[in-house]
Structures are given as C-alpha cells and as structure tokens.
PDB file of C-alpha atoms in Angstrom:
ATOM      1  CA  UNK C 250     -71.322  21.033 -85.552  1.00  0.00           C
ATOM      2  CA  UNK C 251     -69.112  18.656 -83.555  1.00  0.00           C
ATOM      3  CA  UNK C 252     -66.349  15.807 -85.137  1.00  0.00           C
ATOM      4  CA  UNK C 253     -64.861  13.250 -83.606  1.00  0.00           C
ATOM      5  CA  UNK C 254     -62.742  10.673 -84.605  1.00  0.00           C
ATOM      6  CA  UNK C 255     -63.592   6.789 -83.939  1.00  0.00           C
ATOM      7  CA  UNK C 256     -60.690   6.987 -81.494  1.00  0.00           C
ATOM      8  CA  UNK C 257     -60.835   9.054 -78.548  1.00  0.00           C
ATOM      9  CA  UNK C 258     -58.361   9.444 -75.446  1.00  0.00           C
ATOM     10  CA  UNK C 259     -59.551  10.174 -72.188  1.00  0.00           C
ATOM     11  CA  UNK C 260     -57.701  10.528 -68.512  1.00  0.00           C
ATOM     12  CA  UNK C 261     -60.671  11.112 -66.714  1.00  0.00           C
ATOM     13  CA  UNK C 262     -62.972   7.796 -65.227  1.00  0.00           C
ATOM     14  CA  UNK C 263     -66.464   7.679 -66.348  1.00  0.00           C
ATOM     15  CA  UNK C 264     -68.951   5.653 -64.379  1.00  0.00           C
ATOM     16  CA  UNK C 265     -72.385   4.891 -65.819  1.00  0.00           C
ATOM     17  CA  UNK C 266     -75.097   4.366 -63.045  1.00  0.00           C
ATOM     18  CA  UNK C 267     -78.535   2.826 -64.267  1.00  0.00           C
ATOM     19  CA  UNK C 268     -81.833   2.147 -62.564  1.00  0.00           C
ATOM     20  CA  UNK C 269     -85.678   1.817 -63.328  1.00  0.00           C
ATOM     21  CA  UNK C 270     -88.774   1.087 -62.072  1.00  0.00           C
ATOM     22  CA  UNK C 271     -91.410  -1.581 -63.812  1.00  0.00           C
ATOM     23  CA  UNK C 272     -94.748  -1.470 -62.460  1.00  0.00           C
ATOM     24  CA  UNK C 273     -96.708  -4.643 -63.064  1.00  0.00           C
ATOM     25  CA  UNK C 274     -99.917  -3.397 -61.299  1.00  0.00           C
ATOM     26  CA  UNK C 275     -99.666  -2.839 -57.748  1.00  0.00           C
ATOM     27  CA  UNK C 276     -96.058  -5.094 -57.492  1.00  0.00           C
ATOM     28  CA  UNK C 277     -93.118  -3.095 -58.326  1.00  0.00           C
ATOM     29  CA  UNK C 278     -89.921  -4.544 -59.998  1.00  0.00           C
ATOM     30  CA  UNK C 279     -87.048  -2.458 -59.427  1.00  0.00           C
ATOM     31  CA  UNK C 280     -83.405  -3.185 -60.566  1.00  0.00           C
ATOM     32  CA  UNK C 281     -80.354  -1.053 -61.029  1.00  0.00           C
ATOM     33  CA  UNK C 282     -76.483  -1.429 -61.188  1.00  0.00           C
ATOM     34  CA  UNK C 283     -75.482   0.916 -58.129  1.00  0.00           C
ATOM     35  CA  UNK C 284     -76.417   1.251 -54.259  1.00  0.00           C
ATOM     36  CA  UNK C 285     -77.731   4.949 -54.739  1.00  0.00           C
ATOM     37  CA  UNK C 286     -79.788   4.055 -58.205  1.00  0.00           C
ATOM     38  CA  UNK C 287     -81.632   1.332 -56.224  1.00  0.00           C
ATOM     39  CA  UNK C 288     -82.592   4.062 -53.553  1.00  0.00           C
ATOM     40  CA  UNK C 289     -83.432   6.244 -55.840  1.00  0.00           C
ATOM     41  CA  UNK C 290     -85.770   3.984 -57.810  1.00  0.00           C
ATOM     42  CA  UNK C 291     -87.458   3.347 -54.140  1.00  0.00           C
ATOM     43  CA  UNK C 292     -88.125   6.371 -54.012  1.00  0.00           C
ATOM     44  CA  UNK C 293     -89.686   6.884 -57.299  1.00  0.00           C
ATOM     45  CA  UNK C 294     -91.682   4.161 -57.269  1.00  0.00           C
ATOM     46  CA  UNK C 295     -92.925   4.938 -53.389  1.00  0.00           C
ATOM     47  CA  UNK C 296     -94.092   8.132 -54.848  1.00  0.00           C
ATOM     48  CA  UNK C 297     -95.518   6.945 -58.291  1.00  0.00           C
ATOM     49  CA  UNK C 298     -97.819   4.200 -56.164  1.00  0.00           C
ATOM     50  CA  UNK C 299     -99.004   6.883 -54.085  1.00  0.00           C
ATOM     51  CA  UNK C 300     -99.637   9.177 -56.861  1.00  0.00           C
ATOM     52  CA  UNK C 301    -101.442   6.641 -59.064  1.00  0.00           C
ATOM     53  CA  UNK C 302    -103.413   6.215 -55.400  1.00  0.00           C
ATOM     54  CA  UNK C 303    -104.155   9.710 -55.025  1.00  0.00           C
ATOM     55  CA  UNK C 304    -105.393   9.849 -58.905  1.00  0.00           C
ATOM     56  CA  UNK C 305    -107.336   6.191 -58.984  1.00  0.00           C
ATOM     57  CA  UNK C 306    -108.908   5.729 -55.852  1.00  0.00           C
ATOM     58  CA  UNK C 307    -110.183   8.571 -53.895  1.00  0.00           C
ATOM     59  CA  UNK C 308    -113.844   8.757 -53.181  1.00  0.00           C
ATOM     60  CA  UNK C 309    -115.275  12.306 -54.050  1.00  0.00           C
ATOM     61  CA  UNK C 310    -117.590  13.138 -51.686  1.00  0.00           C
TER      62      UNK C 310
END
C-alpha cells in the first residue's frame, strides 16, 4: 500500500504526450498535442482502415 501526501516535490520534468484516433466511417479525425503523437496516430489509423478493409470487404471466392 502506497501514501502520499497532497503535496509532492519533484526535480525531475514530466511531459504528458496525448493523441487519438476517431473514426467517423471511412474519414478519420486525428488530433494530438505533440509532433510524434500525431505520427503515431497516422499510423494507427493507416493500419486500423486497412484492417477493418481486410475484415469488411474481401470477396471469398
């Protein structure tokens, strides 16, 4: 079990990067706070389209 006082000191910088993806059917919305999240939410929603492709839309012959 872990306590901690309301007050805490700290010497060290924390940053807090945040990013996301909102798919609102085939348009993505994609938002973030740093350079790197932005990429990275490319990325995942590059992949997710193509997935959801793969899953939805291929003919079985």
């Amino acid at each position: 079990m872990f306590l901690s006082s309301g007050k805490t000191e700290s010497n060290e910088n924390t940053k807090v990067s945040t990013g996301g993806v909102v798919l609102i059917g085939p348009i993505p919305i994609i938002f973030g706070n740093d350079k790197g999240m932005v990429t990275i939410a490319i990325v995942a929603a590059i992949v997710i389209m193509i997935i959801s492709y793969l899953l939805f839309y291929q003919r079985i012959i």
